[in-house]
Short mmCIF file of C-alpha atoms and ligand atoms in Angstrom, two decimals:
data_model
loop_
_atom_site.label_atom_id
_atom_site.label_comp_id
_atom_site.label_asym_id
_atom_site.label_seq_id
_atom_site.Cartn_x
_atom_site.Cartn_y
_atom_site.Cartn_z
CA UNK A 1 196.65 251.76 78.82
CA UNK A 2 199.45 249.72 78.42
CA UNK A 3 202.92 249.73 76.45
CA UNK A 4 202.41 247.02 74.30
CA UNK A 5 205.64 245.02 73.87
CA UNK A 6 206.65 242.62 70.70
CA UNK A 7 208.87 240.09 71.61
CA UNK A 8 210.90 236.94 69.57
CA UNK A 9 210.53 234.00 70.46
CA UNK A 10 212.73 232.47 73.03
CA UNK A 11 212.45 230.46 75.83
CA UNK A 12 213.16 233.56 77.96
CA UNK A 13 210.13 235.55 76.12
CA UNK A 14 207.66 232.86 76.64
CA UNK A 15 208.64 232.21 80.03
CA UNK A 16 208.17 236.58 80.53
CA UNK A 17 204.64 235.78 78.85
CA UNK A 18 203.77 232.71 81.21
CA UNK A 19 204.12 234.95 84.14
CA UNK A 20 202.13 237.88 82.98
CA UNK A 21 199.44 235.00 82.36
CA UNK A 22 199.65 233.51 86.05
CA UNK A 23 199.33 237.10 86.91
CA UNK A 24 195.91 237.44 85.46
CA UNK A 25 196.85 239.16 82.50
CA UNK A 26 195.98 238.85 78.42
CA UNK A 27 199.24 237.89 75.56
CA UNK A 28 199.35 237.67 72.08
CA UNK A 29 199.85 234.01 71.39
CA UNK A 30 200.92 233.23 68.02
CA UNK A 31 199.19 229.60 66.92
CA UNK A 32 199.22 227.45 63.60
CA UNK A 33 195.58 229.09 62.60
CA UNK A 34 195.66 232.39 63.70
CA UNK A 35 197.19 234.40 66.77
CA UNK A 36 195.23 234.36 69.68
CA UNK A 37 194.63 236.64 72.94
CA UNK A 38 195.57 234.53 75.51
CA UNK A 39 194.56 234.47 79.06
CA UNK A 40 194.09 231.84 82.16
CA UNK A 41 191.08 230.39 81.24
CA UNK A 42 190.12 229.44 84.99
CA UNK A 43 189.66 233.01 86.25
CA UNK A 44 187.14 234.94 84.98
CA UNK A 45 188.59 238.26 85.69
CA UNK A 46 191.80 237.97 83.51
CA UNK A 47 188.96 236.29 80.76
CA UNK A 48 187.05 239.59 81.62
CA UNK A 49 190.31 241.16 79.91
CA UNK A 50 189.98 239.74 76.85
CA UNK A 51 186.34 240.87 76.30
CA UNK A 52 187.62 243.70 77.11
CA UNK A 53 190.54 244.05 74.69
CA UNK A 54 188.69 243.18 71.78
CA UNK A 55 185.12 244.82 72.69
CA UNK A 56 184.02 241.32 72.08
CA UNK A 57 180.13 240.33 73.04
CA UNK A 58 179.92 238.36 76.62
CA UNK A 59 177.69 235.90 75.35
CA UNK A 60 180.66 234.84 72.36
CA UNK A 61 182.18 231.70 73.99
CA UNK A 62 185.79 231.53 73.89
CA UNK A 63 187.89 228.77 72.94
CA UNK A 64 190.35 226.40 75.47
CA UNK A 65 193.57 225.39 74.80
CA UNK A 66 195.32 222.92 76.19
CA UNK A 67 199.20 221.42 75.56
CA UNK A 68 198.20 217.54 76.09
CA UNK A 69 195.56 215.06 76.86
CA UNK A 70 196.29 214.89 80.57
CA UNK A 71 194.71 218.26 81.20
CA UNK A 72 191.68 217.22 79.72
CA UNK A 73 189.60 215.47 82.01
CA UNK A 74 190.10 218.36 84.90
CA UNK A 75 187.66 220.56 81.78
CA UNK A 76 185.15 218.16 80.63
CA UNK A 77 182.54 215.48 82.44
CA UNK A 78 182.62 213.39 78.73
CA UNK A 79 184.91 212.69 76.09
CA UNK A 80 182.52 210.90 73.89
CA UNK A 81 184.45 207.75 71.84
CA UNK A 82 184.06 210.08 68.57
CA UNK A 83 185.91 212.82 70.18
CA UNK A 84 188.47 210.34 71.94
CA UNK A 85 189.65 209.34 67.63
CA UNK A 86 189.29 212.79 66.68
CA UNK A 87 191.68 213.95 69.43
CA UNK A 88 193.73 211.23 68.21
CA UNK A 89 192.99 211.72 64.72
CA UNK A 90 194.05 215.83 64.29
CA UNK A 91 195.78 217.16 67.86
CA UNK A 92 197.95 218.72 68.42
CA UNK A 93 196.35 220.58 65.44
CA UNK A 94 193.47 222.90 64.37
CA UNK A 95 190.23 221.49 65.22
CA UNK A 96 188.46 222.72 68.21
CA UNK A 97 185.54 219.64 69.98
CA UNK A 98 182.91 221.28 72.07
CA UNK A 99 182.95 219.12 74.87
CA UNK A 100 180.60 219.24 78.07
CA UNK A 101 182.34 221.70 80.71
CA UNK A 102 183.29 221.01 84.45
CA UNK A 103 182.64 224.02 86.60
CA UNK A 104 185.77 224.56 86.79
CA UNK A 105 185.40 226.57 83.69
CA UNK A 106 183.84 229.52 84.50
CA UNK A 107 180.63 230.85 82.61
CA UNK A 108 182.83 234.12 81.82
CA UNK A 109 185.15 231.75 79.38
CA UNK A 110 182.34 229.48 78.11
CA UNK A 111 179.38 232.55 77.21
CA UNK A 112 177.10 231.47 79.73
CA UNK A 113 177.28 227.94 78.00
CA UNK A 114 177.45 224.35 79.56
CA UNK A 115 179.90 223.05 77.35
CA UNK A 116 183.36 224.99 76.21
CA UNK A 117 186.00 224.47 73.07
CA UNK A 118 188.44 223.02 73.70
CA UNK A 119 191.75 222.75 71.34
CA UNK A 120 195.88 221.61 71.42
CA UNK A 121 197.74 223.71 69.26
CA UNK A 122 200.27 222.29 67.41
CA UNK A 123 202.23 225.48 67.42
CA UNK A 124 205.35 225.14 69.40
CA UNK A 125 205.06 228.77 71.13
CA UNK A 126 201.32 228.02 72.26
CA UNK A 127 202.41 224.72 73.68
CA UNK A 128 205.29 226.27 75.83
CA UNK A 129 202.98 229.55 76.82
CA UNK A 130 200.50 226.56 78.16
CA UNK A 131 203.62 224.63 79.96
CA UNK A 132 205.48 227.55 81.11
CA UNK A 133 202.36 229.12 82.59
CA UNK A 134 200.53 225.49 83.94
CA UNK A 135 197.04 226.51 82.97
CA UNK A 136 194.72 225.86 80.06
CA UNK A 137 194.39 229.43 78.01
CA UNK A 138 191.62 230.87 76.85
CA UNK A 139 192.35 232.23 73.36
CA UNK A 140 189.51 234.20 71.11
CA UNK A 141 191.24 235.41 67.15
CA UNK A 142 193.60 238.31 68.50
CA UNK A 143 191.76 241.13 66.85
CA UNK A 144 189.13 243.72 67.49
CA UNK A 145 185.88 242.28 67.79
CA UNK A 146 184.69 242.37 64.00
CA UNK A 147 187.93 242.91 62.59
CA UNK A 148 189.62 240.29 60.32
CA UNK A 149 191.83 237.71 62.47
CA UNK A 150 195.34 238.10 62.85
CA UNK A 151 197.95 236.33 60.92
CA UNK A 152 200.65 238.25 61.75
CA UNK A 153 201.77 240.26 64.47
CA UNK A 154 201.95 243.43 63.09
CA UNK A 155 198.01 242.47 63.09
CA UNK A 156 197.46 241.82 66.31
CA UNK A 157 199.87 245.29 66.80
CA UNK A 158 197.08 247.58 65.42
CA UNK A 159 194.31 246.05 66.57
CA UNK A 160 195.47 245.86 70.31
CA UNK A 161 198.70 248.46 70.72
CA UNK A 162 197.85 249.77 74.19
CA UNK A 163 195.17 247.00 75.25
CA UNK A 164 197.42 244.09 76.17
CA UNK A 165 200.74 243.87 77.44
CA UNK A 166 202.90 241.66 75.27
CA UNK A 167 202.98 239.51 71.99
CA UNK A 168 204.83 237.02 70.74
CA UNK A 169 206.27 237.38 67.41
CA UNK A 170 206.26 234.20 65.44
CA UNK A 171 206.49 235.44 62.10
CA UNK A 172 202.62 234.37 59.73
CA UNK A 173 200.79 231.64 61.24
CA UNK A 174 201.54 228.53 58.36
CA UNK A 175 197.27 228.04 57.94
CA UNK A 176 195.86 231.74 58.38
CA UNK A 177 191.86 230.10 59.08
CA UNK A 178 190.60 229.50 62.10
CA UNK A 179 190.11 226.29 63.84
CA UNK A 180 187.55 223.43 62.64
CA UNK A 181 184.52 223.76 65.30
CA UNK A 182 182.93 220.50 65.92
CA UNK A 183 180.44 219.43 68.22
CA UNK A 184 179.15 215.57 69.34
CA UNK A 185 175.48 214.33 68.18
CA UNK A 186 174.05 211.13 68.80
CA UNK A 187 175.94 209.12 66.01
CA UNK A 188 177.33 212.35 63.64
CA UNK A 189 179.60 215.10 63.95
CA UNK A 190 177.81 218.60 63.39
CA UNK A 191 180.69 220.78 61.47
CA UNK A 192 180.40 224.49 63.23
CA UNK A 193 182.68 226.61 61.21
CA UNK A 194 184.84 224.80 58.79
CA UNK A 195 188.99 225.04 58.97
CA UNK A 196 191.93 223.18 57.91
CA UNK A 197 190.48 219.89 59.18
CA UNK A 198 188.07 219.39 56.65
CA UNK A 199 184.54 217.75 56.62
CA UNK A 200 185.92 215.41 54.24
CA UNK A 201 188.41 214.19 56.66
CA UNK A 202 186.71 213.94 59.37
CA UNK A 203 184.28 211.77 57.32
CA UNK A 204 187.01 209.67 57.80
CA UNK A 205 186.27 209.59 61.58
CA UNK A 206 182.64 209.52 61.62
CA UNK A 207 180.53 208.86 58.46
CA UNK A 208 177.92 211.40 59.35
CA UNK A 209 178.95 215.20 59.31
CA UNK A 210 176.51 217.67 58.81
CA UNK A 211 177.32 220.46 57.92
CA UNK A 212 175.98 223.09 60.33
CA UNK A 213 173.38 225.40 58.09
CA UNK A 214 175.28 228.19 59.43
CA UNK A 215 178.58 227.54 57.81
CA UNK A 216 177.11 229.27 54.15
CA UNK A 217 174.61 230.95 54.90
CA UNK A 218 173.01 234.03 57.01
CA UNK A 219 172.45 233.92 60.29
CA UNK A 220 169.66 236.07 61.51
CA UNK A 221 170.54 238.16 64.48
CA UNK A 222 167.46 236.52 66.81
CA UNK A 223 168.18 232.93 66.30
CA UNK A 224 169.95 230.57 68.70
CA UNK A 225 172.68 229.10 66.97
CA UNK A 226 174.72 226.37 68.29
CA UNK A 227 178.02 228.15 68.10
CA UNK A 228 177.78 231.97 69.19
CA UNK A 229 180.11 232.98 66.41
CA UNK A 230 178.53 232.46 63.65
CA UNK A 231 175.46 235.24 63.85
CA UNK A 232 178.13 238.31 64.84
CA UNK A 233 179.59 240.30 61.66
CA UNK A 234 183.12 239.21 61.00
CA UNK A 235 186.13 239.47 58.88
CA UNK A 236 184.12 243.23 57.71
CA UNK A 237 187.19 245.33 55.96
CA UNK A 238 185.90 249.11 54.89
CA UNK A 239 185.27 248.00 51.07
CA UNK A 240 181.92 246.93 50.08
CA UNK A 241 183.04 242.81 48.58
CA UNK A 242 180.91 241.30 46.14
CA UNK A 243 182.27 237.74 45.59
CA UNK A 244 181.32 236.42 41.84
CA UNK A 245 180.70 232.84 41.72
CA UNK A 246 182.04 231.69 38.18
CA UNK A 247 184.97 230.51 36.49
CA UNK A 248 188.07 232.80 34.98
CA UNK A 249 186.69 233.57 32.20
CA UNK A 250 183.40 234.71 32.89
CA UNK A 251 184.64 236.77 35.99
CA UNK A 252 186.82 238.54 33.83
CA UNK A 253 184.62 239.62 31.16
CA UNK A 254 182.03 240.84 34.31
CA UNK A 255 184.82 242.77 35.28
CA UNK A 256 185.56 244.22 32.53
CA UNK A 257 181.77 245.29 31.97
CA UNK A 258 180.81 246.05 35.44
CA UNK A 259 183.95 247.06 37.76
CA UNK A 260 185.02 251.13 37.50
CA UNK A 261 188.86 251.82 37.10
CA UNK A 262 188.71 252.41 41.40
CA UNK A 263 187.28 249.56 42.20
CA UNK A 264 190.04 246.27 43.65
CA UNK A 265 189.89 242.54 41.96
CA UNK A 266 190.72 239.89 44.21
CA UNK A 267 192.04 237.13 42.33
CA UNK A 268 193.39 233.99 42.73
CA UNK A 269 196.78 234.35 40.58
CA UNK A 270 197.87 238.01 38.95
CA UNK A 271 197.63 236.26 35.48
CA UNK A 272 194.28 236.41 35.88
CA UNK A 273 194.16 240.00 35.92
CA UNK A 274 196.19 240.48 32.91
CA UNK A 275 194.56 242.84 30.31
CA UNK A 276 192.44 244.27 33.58
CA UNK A 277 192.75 247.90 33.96
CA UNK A 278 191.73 247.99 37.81
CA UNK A 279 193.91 247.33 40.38
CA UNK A 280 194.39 243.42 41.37
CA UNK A 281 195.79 241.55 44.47
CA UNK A 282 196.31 237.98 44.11
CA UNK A 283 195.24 235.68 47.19
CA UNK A 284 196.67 232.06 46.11
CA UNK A 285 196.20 229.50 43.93
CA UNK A 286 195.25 226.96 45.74
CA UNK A 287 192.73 226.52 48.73
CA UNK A 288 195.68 226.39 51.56
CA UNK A 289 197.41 229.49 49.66
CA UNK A 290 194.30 231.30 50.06
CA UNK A 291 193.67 230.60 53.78
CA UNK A 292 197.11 231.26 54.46
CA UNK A 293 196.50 235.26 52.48
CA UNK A 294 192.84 235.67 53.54
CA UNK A 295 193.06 237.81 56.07
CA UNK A 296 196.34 239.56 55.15
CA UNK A 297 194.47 240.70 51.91
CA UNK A 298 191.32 241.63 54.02
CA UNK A 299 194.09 244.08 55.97
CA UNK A 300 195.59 245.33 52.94
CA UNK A 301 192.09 246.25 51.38
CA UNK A 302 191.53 248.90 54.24
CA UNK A 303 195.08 249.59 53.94
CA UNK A 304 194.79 250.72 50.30
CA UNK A 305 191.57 252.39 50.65
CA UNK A 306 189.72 250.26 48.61
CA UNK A 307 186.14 250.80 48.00
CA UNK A 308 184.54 248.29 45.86
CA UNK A 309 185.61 245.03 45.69
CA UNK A 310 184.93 241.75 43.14
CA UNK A 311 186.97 238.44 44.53
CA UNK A 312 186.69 235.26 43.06
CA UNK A 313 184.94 232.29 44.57
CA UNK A 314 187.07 229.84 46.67
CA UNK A 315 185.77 226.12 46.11
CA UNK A 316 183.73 225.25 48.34
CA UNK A 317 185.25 221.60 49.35
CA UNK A 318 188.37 220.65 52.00
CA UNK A 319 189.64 223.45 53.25
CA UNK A 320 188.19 225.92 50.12
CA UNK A 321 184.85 225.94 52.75
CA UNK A 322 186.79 227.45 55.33
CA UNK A 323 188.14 230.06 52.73
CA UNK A 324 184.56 230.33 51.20
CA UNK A 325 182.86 230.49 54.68
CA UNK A 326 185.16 233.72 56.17
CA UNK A 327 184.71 235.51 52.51
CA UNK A 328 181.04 235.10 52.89
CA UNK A 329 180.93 236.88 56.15
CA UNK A 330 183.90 239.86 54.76
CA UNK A 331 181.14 239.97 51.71
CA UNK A 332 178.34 240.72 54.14
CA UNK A 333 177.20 237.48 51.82
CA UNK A 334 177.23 239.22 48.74
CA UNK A 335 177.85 236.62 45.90
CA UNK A 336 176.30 236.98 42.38
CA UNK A 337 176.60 233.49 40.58
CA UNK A 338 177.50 233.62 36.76
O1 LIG B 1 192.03 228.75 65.55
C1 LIG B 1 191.33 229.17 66.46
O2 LIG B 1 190.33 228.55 66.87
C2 LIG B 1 191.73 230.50 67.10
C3 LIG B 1 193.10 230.33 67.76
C4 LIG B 1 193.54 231.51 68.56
O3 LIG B 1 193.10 229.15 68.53
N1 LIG B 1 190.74 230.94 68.03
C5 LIG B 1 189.54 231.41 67.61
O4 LIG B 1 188.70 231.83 68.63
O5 LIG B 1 189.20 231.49 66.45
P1 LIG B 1 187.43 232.74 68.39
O6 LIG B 1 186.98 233.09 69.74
O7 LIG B 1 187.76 233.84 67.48
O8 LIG B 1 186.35 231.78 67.77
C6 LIG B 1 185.75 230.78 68.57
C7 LIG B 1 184.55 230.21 67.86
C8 LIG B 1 183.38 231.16 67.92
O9 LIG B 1 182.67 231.09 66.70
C9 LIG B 1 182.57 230.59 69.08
O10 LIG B 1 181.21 230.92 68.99
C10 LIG B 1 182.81 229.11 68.93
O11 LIG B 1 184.16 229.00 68.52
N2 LIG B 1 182.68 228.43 70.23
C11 LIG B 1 183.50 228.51 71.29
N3 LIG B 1 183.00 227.80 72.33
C12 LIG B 1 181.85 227.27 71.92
C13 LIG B 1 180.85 226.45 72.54
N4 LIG B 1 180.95 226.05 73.80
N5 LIG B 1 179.77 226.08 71.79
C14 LIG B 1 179.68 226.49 70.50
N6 LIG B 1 180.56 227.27 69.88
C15 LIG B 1 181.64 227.66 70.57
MG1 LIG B 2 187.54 235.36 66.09
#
């Protein structure tokens, strides 16, 4: 058990962090996407920590990040020419390339795979955690395995007060989704789980992105999927979330047939609600508003007790797929289209 300590950010505090890391322990990194429970990503005991801390599945790969090109080719035996524009394209930033590992990187960090993900952060903090300490970090989401992903961290507080020694406080994380996961095919780029670098942006890069079948829809618990992730439960709060595919109007007269005075609306602006009688939390207007209030709202669901839930539909395009794909997975997949 430890005494979990919250710290500002100074150079002092980061520096305090970078040592716990070179002594094999796990920190709360704060990052652009999401915060992240960092540890030295070439020894698999202090990686063994972070499984630990978050009761997270061994065979989950975790992610790499790194402060600058020059550490990459002590990971990876290829940077294909694809990943060598996307690198130069969106880091430091939030897309994550599966890359073919070196052994270097033990099977601990990379799930027993052959390849590992490997991100910069753009995130000043991150960058000087990776400096300060000298090693590439291992970093899964910050929270308890299941658990919506920390944006804050007062998040990353009550999901791991006594499991890790320190965070670092850098106020919300400016995209609140997860990194873009991409990984190399023969002339495409096969789109894992969608972020803030969108598929039509990296179209930009490579003509062909598929989008991985995963991304919308159900993954059954016996398949082998090419990114671990994407078959656990995720993002679950306590309230049952039905998300109803339609515009304003028509989820507001569903609403107001089908929801009980105790169940939540999650909408996208509080105008929306007006006229409502059940309770309504706005999550943001526009797509980056609403990955930058997913998972707060998630929080505050369980928070407030909430039951039932009806949300509207993010679009399902730029970085409204990202949105669209964690809702899914909070939903349990749950969308009734109007
Ligand atoms: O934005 C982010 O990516 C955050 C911050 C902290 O950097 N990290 C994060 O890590 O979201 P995590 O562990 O919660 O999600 C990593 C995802 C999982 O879905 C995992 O299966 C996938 O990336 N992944 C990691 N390594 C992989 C690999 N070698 N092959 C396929 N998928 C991989
Ligand atoms: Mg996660």
């Amino acid at each position: 058990m430890y005494k979990t300590k919250v710290l500002d950010i100074s150079d002092s505090s980061i520096r305090f962090a970078a040592e716990l890391i070179k002594a094999g322990e796990t920190v709360g990194m704060p990052t652009e996407t999401v915060y992240g429970l960092a540890a030295n990503a070439l020894d698999p005991q202090a990686v063994a920590k972070i499984f630990k801390a978050k009761g997270r599945p061994q065979d989950n790969p975790l992610i790499v990040h790194i402060s600058g090109m020059k550490m990459l080719p002590d990971l990876v035996t290829d940077i294909p020419s694809t990943a060598k524009k996307c690198a130069e394209a969106f880091w430091p930033g939030p897309l994550t390339m599966i890359l073919p590992k070196k052994e270097i990187i033990p099977l601990t960090t990379s799930g027993g795979l052959d390849t590992v993900g490997i991100r910069m952060p753009s995130n000043e903090t991150a960058r000087k955690l990776i400096d300060f300490s000298g090693l590439p970090l291992a970093a899964p989401s910050a929270n308890l395995s299941g658990s919506p992903s920390p944006t804050k961290a007062s998040h990353v507080f009550n999901d791991m007060n006594g499991r890790i020694p320190c965070i670092l406080d850098d106020g919300s994380c400016a995209v609140g989704v997860e990194s873009t996961v991409i990984a190399f095919e023969e002339n495409s780029i096969r789109l894992l789980r969608p972020g803030f670098i969108s598929a039509e942006e990296l179209s930009d890069i490579c003509e062909n992105v598929i989008i991985d079948k995963g991304v919308i829809e159900a993954v059954a618990q016996d398949v082998k999927v090419a990114s671990p992730g994407m078959k656990y439960k995720h993002y679950a709060p306590k309230a049952d979330i039905t998300i109803i595919d339609s515009g304003t109007a028509a989820f507001r007269s569903y609403c107001a047939s089908h929801a009980s005075d105790d169940d939540v609306l999650m909408l996208f602006t509080e105008a929306e609600g007006t006229g409502l009688t059940q309770r309504c939390i706005a999550y943001g207007a526009t797509s980056e508003e609403q990955a930058a209030n997913l998972f707060d709202v998630l929080r505050e669901l369980d928070i407030i007790g909430a039951k039932k839930v009806y949300a509207r539909c993010p679009a399902k395009t730029g970085v409204g797929l990202a949105v669209y794909n964690r809702l899914l997975r909070a939903a349990a997949f749950k969308v009734i289209k109007l």
